[in-house]
PDB file of N, CA and C in Angstrom:
ATOM      1  N   MET G   1      27.529  42.854  32.256  1.00 72.00           N
ATOM      2  CA  MET G   1      27.096  41.588  32.692  1.00 72.00           C
ATOM      3  C   MET G   1      25.955  41.766  33.880  1.00 72.00           C
ATOM      4  N   ARG G   2      25.019  40.790  33.635  1.00 89.00           N
ATOM      5  CA  ARG G   2      24.044  40.692  34.749  1.00 89.00           C
ATOM      6  C   ARG G   2      23.957  39.564  35.650  1.00 89.00           C
ATOM      7  N   TYR G   3      24.044  39.765  36.888  1.00 93.00           N
ATOM      8  CA  TYR G   3      23.894  38.537  37.811  1.00 93.00           C
ATOM      9  C   TYR G   3      22.408  38.377  38.160  1.00 93.00           C
ATOM     10  N   ARG G   4      22.051  37.166  38.277  1.00 95.00           N
ATOM     11  CA  ARG G   4      20.586  36.755  38.632  1.00 95.00           C
ATOM     12  C   ARG G   4      20.844  36.272  40.103  1.00 95.00           C
ATOM     13  N   ILE G   5      20.239  36.927  40.909  1.00 95.00           N
ATOM     14  CA  ILE G   5      20.219  36.627  42.504  1.00 95.00           C
ATOM     15  C   ILE G   5      18.957  36.139  43.142  1.00 95.00           C
ATOM     16  N   THR G   6      18.866  34.841  43.665  1.00 96.00           N
ATOM     17  CA  THR G   6      17.660  34.548  44.405  1.00 96.00           C
ATOM     18  C   THR G   6      17.904  34.854  45.831  1.00 96.00           C
ATOM     19  N   THR G   7      17.074  35.532  46.408  1.00 95.00           N
ATOM     20  CA  THR G   7      16.901  35.854  47.916  1.00 95.00           C
ATOM     21  C   THR G   7      16.513  34.681  48.678  1.00 95.00           C
ATOM     22  N   THR G   8      16.638  34.892  49.872  1.00 95.00           N
ATOM     23  CA  THR G   8      16.096  33.821  50.862  1.00 95.00           C
ATOM     24  C   THR G   8      14.609  34.093  50.872  1.00 95.00           C
ATOM     25  N   ALA G   9      14.025  35.077  50.466  1.00 95.00           N
ATOM     26  CA  ALA G   9      12.692  35.168  50.622  1.00 95.00           C
ATOM     27  C   ALA G   9      11.958  34.720  49.194  1.00 95.00           C
ATOM     28  N   GLY G  10      12.786  34.049  48.333  1.00 94.00           N
ATOM     29  CA  GLY G  10      12.335  33.582  46.927  1.00 94.00           C
ATOM     30  C   GLY G  10      12.293  34.632  45.740  1.00 94.00           C
ATOM     31  N   GLU G  11      12.419  35.905  46.193  1.00 95.00           N
ATOM     32  CA  GLU G  11      12.564  36.852  45.076  1.00 95.00           C
ATOM     33  C   GLU G  11      13.847  36.700  44.256  1.00 95.00           C
ATOM     34  N   VAL G  12      13.555  36.832  42.969  1.00 96.00           N
ATOM     35  CA  VAL G  12      14.589  36.951  41.940  1.00 96.00           C
ATOM     36  C   VAL G  12      14.842  38.197  41.393  1.00 96.00           C
ATOM     37  N   ILE G  13      16.096  38.620  41.539  1.00 95.00           N
ATOM     38  CA  ILE G  13      16.567  40.171  41.174  1.00 95.00           C
ATOM     39  C   ILE G  13      17.793  39.907  40.216  1.00 95.00           C
ATOM     40  N   GLU G  14      17.889  40.885  39.309  1.00 95.00           N
ATOM     41  CA  GLU G  14      18.962  40.886  38.387  1.00 95.00           C
ATOM     42  C   GLU G  14      19.890  42.344  38.864  1.00 95.00           C
ATOM     43  N   VAL G  15      21.126  42.384  38.937  1.00 94.00           N
ATOM     44  CA  VAL G  15      21.803  43.405  39.134  1.00 94.00           C
ATOM     45  C   VAL G  15      22.933  43.421  38.090  1.00 94.00           C
ATOM     46  N   ASN G  16      23.669  44.607  37.803  1.00 92.00           N
ATOM     47  CA  ASN G  16      24.712  44.459  36.888  1.00 92.00           C
ATOM     48  C   ASN G  16      26.009  44.782  37.422  1.00 92.00           C
ATOM     49  N   SER G  17      26.212  44.781  38.692  1.00 87.00           N
ATOM     50  CA  SER G  17      27.358  44.982  39.389  1.00 87.00           C
ATOM     51  C   SER G  17      27.563  44.222  40.662  1.00 87.00           C
ATOM     52  N   PRO G  18      28.486  43.681  41.176  1.00 84.00           N
ATOM     53  CA  PRO G  18      28.596  42.941  42.420  1.00 84.00           C
ATOM     54  C   PRO G  18      28.441  44.089  43.706  1.00 84.00           C
ATOM     55  N   THR G  19      28.784  45.294  43.309  1.00 89.00           N
ATOM     56  CA  THR G  19      28.541  46.390  44.382  1.00 89.00           C
ATOM     57  C   THR G  19      27.136  46.616  44.717  1.00 89.00           C
ATOM     58  N   LYS G  20      26.179  46.214  43.817  1.00 91.00           N
ATOM     59  CA  LYS G  20      24.808  46.321  44.047  1.00 91.00           C
ATOM     60  C   LYS G  20      24.147  45.085  44.554  1.00 91.00           C
ATOM     61  N   PHE G  21      24.712  44.103  45.047  1.00 93.00           N
ATOM     62  CA  PHE G  21      24.238  42.852  45.641  1.00 93.00           C
ATOM     63  C   PHE G  21      23.465  42.994  46.875  1.00 93.00           C
ATOM     64  N   PRO G  22      22.560  42.436  47.235  1.00 93.00           N
ATOM     65  CA  PRO G  22      21.912  42.578  48.515  1.00 93.00           C
ATOM     66  C   PRO G  22      22.866  42.023  49.511  1.00 93.00           C
ATOM     67  N   ASP G  23      22.337  42.351  50.886  1.00 93.00           N
ATOM     68  CA  ASP G  23      23.310  41.804  51.996  1.00 93.00           C
ATOM     69  C   ASP G  23      23.532  40.227  51.818  1.00 93.00           C
ATOM     70  N   PRO G  24      24.648  39.747  51.921  1.00 94.00           N
ATOM     71  CA  PRO G  24      24.926  38.411  51.811  1.00 94.00           C
ATOM     72  C   PRO G  24      24.025  37.338  52.662  1.00 94.00           C
ATOM     73  N   SER G  25      23.615  37.743  53.834  1.00 95.00           N
ATOM     74  CA  SER G  25      22.633  36.936  54.579  1.00 95.00           C
ATOM     75  C   SER G  25      21.277  36.696  53.803  1.00 95.00           C
ATOM     76  N   GLU G  26      20.991  37.689  52.930  1.00 95.00           N
ATOM     77  CA  GLU G  26      19.798  37.545  52.199  1.00 95.00           C
ATOM     78  C   GLU G  26      19.846  36.873  50.824  1.00 95.00           C
ATOM     79  N   ILE G  27      20.991  36.456  50.477  1.00 95.00           N
ATOM     80  CA  ILE G  27      21.313  35.754  49.266  1.00 95.00           C
ATOM     81  C   ILE G  27      21.310  34.101  49.357  1.00 95.00           C
ATOM     82  N   LYS G  28      20.241  33.552  48.513  1.00 96.00           N
ATOM     83  CA  LYS G  28      20.261  32.111  48.507  1.00 96.00           C
ATOM     84  C   LYS G  28      20.999  31.667  47.241  1.00 96.00           C
ATOM     85  N   GLN G  29      21.033  32.086  46.179  1.00 95.00           N
ATOM     86  CA  GLN G  29      21.863  31.682  45.013  1.00 95.00           C
ATOM     87  C   GLN G  29      22.071  32.846  44.106  1.00 95.00           C
ATOM     88  N   ILE G  30      23.213  32.642  43.493  1.00 94.00           N
ATOM     89  CA  ILE G  30      23.863  33.720  42.457  1.00 94.00           C
ATOM     90  C   ILE G  30      24.073  33.032  41.164  1.00 94.00           C
ATOM     91  N   GLU G  31      23.876  33.605  40.191  1.00 93.00           N
ATOM     92  CA  GLU G  31      23.945  32.972  38.827  1.00 93.00           C
ATOM     93  C   GLU G  31      24.502  34.009  37.917  1.00 93.00           C
ATOM     94  N   GLU G  32      25.465  33.688  37.145  1.00 90.00           N
ATOM     95  CA  GLU G  32      26.120  34.672  36.269  1.00 90.00           C
ATOM     96  C   GLU G  32      26.259  34.178  34.907  1.00 90.00           C
ATOM     97  N   PRO G  33      26.300  34.952  33.803  1.00 89.00           N
ATOM     98  CA  PRO G  33      26.346  34.565  32.447  1.00 89.00           C
ATOM     99  C   PRO G  33      27.878  33.707  32.214  1.00 89.00           C
ATOM    100  N   ILE G  34      27.652  32.689  31.424  1.00 93.00           N
ATOM    101  CA  ILE G  34      28.805  31.761  31.052  1.00 93.00           C
ATOM    102  C   ILE G  34      29.113  31.760  29.583  1.00 93.00           C
ATOM    103  N   ILE G  35      30.287  31.760  28.985  1.00 95.00           N
ATOM    104  CA  ILE G  35      30.389  31.627  27.586  1.00 95.00           C
ATOM    105  C   ILE G  35      31.516  30.565  27.241  1.00 95.00           C
ATOM    106  N   ASP G  36      31.276  29.881  26.083  1.00 96.00           N
ATOM    107  CA  ASP G  36      32.318  29.113  25.752  1.00 96.00           C
ATOM    108  C   ASP G  36      32.956  29.803  24.750  1.00 96.00           C
ATOM    109  N   ALA G  37      34.318  29.985  24.936  1.00 96.00           N
ATOM    110  CA  ALA G  37      35.166  30.742  24.136  1.00 96.00           C
ATOM    111  C   ALA G  37      36.317  29.940  23.335  1.00 96.00           C
ATOM    112  N   THR G  38      36.436  30.103  22.155  1.00 95.00           N
ATOM    113  CA  THR G  38      37.735  29.492  21.365  1.00 95.00           C
ATOM    114  C   THR G  38      38.592  30.519  20.941  1.00 95.00           C
ATOM    115  N   VAL G  39      39.856  30.326  21.407  1.00 95.00           N
ATOM    116  CA  VAL G  39      40.882  31.333  21.190  1.00 95.00           C
ATOM    117  C   VAL G  39      42.007  30.701  20.084  1.00 95.00           C
ATOM    118  N   ILE G  40      42.151  31.290  18.907  1.00 93.00           N
ATOM    119  CA  ILE G  40      43.139  30.661  18.059  1.00 93.00           C
ATOM    120  C   ILE G  40      44.378  31.611  17.948  1.00 93.00           C
ATOM    121  N   THR G  41      45.435  30.962  18.269  1.00 93.00           N
ATOM    122  CA  THR G  41      46.494  32.043  18.300  1.00 93.00           C
ATOM    123  C   THR G  41      47.872  31.284  17.789  1.00 93.00           C
ATOM    124  N   ARG G  42      49.077  32.258  17.819  1.00 92.00           N
ATOM    125  CA  ARG G  42      50.223  31.674  17.447  1.00 92.00           C
ATOM    126  C   ARG G  42      50.851  31.133  18.557  1.00 92.00           C
ATOM    127  N   GLU G  43      51.895  30.342  18.464  1.00 89.00           N
ATOM    128  CA  GLU G  43      52.432  29.701  19.641  1.00 89.00           C
ATOM    129  C   GLU G  43      53.258  30.439  20.559  1.00 89.00           C
ATOM    130  N   GLU G  44      53.629  31.714  19.898  1.00 91.00           N
ATOM    131  CA  GLU G  44      54.472  32.660  20.808  1.00 91.00           C
ATOM    132  C   GLU G  44      53.612  33.455  21.824  1.00 91.00           C
ATOM    133  N   TYR G  45      52.386  33.481  21.397  1.00 94.00           N
ATOM    134  CA  TYR G  45      51.486  34.317  22.343  1.00 94.00           C
ATOM    135  C   TYR G  45      50.706  33.354  23.315  1.00 94.00           C
ATOM    136  N   LEU G  46      51.023  32.134  23.383  1.00 91.00           N
ATOM    137  CA  LEU G  46      50.271  31.327  24.065  1.00 91.00           C
ATOM    138  C   LEU G  46      50.331  31.426  25.421  1.00 91.00           C
ATOM    139  N   GLY G  47      51.492  31.716  26.128  1.00 93.00           N
ATOM    140  CA  GLY G  47      51.641  31.786  27.632  1.00 93.00           C
ATOM    141  C   GLY G  47      50.931  32.982  28.042  1.00 93.00           C
ATOM    142  N   GLY G  48      50.981  34.275  27.360  1.00 95.00           N
ATOM    143  CA  GLY G  48      50.220  35.415  27.927  1.00 95.00           C
ATOM    144  C   GLY G  48      48.787  35.047  27.764  1.00 95.00           C
ATOM    145  N   ILE G  49      48.239  34.474  26.679  1.00 95.00           N
ATOM    146  CA  ILE G  49      46.888  34.199  26.606  1.00 95.00           C
ATOM    147  C   ILE G  49      46.390  33.330  27.782  1.00 95.00           C
ATOM    148  N   LEU G  50      47.120  32.274  27.960  1.00 94.00           N
ATOM    149  CA  LEU G  50      46.734  31.397  29.029  1.00 94.00           C
ATOM    150  C   LEU G  50      46.587  32.138  30.389  1.00 94.00           C
ATOM    151  N   LYS G  51      47.611  32.804  30.638  1.00 96.00           N
ATOM    152  CA  LYS G  51      47.664  33.638  31.811  1.00 96.00           C
ATOM    153  C   LYS G  51      46.384  34.488  31.976  1.00 96.00           C
ATOM    154  N   LEU G  52      45.952  35.250  30.991  1.00 95.00           N
ATOM    155  CA  LEU G  52      44.739  36.201  30.978  1.00 95.00           C
ATOM    156  C   LEU G  52      43.537  35.380  31.001  1.00 95.00           C
ATOM    157  N   LEU G  53      43.414  34.202  30.351  1.00 95.00           N
ATOM    158  CA  LEU G  53      42.250  33.254  30.612  1.00 95.00           C
ATOM    159  C   LEU G  53      42.096  32.690  32.233  1.00 95.00           C
ATOM    160  N   GLU G  54      43.301  32.492  32.671  1.00 94.00           N
ATOM    161  CA  GLU G  54      43.102  31.952  34.067  1.00 94.00           C
ATOM    162  C   GLU G  54      42.783  33.225  35.047  1.00 94.00           C
ATOM    163  N   GLU G  55      43.417  34.321  34.820  1.00 95.00           N
ATOM    164  CA  GLU G  55      43.217  35.426  35.682  1.00 95.00           C
ATOM    165  C   GLU G  55      41.602  35.911  35.465  1.00 95.00           C
ATOM    166  N   LYS G  56      40.928  35.553  34.417  1.00 93.00           N
ATOM    167  CA  LYS G  56      39.516  35.782  34.354  1.00 93.00           C
ATOM    168  C   LYS G  56      38.789  34.811  34.800  1.00 93.00           C
ATOM    169  N   ARG G  57      39.192  33.722  35.583  1.00 93.00           N
ATOM    170  CA  ARG G  57      38.452  32.481  36.084  1.00 93.00           C
ATOM    171  C   ARG G  57      37.954  31.617  35.042  1.00 93.00           C
ATOM    172  N   GLY G  58      38.782  31.655  33.981  1.00 94.00           N
ATOM    173  CA  GLY G  58      38.590  30.650  32.815  1.00 94.00           C
ATOM    174  C   GLY G  58      38.791  29.181  33.366  1.00 94.00           C
ATOM    175  N   SER G  59      37.997  28.145  32.762  1.00 93.00           N
ATOM    176  CA  SER G  59      38.131  26.833  33.108  1.00 93.00           C
ATOM    177  C   SER G  59      38.351  26.147  31.668  1.00 93.00           C
ATOM    178  N   ARG G  60      39.592  25.548  31.410  1.00 94.00           N
ATOM    179  CA  ARG G  60      40.116  24.942  30.149  1.00 94.00           C
ATOM    180  C   ARG G  60      39.137  23.830  29.857  1.00 94.00           C
ATOM    181  N   ARG G  61      38.481  23.810  28.638  1.00 94.00           N
ATOM    182  CA  ARG G  61      37.840  22.507  28.185  1.00 94.00           C
ATOM    183  C   ARG G  61      38.631  21.721  27.190  1.00 94.00           C
ATOM    184  N   SER G  62      39.512  22.181  26.421  1.00 92.00           N
ATOM    185  CA  SER G  62      40.326  21.521  25.548  1.00 92.00           C
ATOM    186  C   SER G  62      41.321  22.492  24.749  1.00 92.00           C
ATOM    187  N   SER G  63      42.441  21.846  24.216  1.00 89.00           N
ATOM    188  CA  SER G  63      43.382  22.620  23.569  1.00 89.00           C
ATOM    189  C   SER G  63      43.720  21.590  22.346  1.00 89.00           C
ATOM    190  N   ASN G  64      44.181  22.177  21.382  1.00 88.00           N
ATOM    191  CA  ASN G  64      44.711  21.619  20.021  1.00 88.00           C
ATOM    192  C   ASN G  64      45.742  22.317  19.403  1.00 88.00           C
ATOM    193  N   THR G  65      46.673  21.509  18.944  1.00 88.00           N
ATOM    194  CA  THR G  65      47.620  22.282  17.954  1.00 88.00           C
ATOM    195  C   THR G  65      47.455  21.991  16.603  1.00 88.00           C
ATOM    196  N   TRP G  66      47.566  22.937  16.018  1.00 80.00           N
ATOM    197  CA  TRP G  66      47.116  22.989  14.359  1.00 80.00           C
ATOM    198  C   TRP G  66      48.482  23.256  13.734  1.00 80.00           C
ATOM    199  N   ALA G  67      48.506  23.083  12.542  1.00 75.00           N
ATOM    200  CA  ALA G  67      49.557  23.304  11.589  1.00 75.00           C
ATOM    201  C   ALA G  67      50.341  24.754  11.742  1.00 75.00           C
ATOM    202  N   ARG G  68      51.490  24.786  11.236  1.00 78.00           N
ATOM    203  CA  ARG G  68      52.040  26.015  11.375  1.00 78.00           C
ATOM    204  C   ARG G  68      52.016  26.875  12.741  1.00 78.00           C
ATOM    205  N   ALA G  69      52.226  25.928  13.668  1.00 80.00           N
ATOM    206  CA  ALA G  69      52.474  26.552  15.038  1.00 80.00           C
ATOM    207  C   ALA G  69      51.265  27.392  15.598  1.00 80.00           C
ATOM    208  N   ARG G  70      50.215  26.840  15.268  1.00 89.00           N
ATOM    209  CA  ARG G  70      48.922  27.648  15.707  1.00 89.00           C
ATOM    210  C   ARG G  70      48.167  26.679  16.842  1.00 89.00           C
ATOM    211  N   ASP G  71      47.624  27.329  17.702  1.00 91.00           N
ATOM    212  CA  ASP G  71      46.933  26.561  19.046  1.00 91.00           C
ATOM    213  C   ASP G  71      45.613  27.033  18.974  1.00 91.00           C
ATOM    214  N   ALA G  72      44.558  26.129  19.348  1.00 93.00           N
ATOM    215  CA  ALA G  72      43.339  26.332  19.485  1.00 93.00           C
ATOM    216  C   ALA G  72      43.024  26.014  20.828  1.00 93.00           C
ATOM    217  N   LEU G  73      42.411  26.956  21.695  1.00 94.00           N
ATOM    218  CA  LEU G  73      42.113  26.719  23.326  1.00 94.00           C
ATOM    219  C   LEU G  73      40.520  26.922  23.347  1.00 94.00           C
ATOM    220  N   THR G  74      40.021  26.108  23.908  1.00 96.00           N
ATOM    221  CA  THR G  74      38.439  26.283  24.179  1.00 96.00           C
ATOM    222  C   THR G  74      38.335  26.353  25.720  1.00 96.00           C
ATOM    223  N   TYR G  75      37.860  27.448  26.170  1.00 96.00           N
ATOM    224  CA  TYR G  75      37.630  27.703  27.763  1.00 96.00           C
ATOM    225  C   TYR G  75      36.108  28.144  27.969  1.00 96.00           C
ATOM    226  N   GLU G  76      35.693  27.973  29.062  1.00 96.00           N
ATOM    227  CA  GLU G  76      34.346  28.503  29.728  1.00 96.00           C
ATOM    228  C   GLU G  76      34.677  29.726  30.416  1.00 96.00           C
ATOM    229  N   LEU G  77      34.150  30.632  30.293  1.00 95.00           N
ATOM    230  CA  LEU G  77      34.477  31.969  31.008  1.00 95.00           C
ATOM    231  C   LEU G  77      33.233  32.804  31.478  1.00 95.00           C
ATOM    232  N   PRO G  78      33.272  33.385  32.861  1.00 89.00           N
ATOM    233  CA  PRO G  78      32.147  34.129  33.199  1.00 89.00           C
ATOM    234  C   PRO G  78      32.066  35.418  32.459  1.00 89.00           C
TER     235      PRO G  78
END
C-alpha cells in the first residue's frame, strides 16, 4: 500500500509504510488508496465478517439479503 503525502513545502512523496512518514509538523495532507469491496456470504458468517470489516476501518455503503440466506455487503475500505 502506498500513501501519498504532501508536505508543507509543497513536495509530494510516496511511502509504503506509516513508519516512513515524515515528521508530522511537515505533513500538509495524506492520501491513501481506497477500494469498494462487495462481500457475499452466508448468514452464519455475517457477524464475523462485519467485525473484520469494521476493524479494518471499513465504511458500510449498502447491504442486501438474497435468497437462501445469503447476504451481500458493500464496503469502502482503505
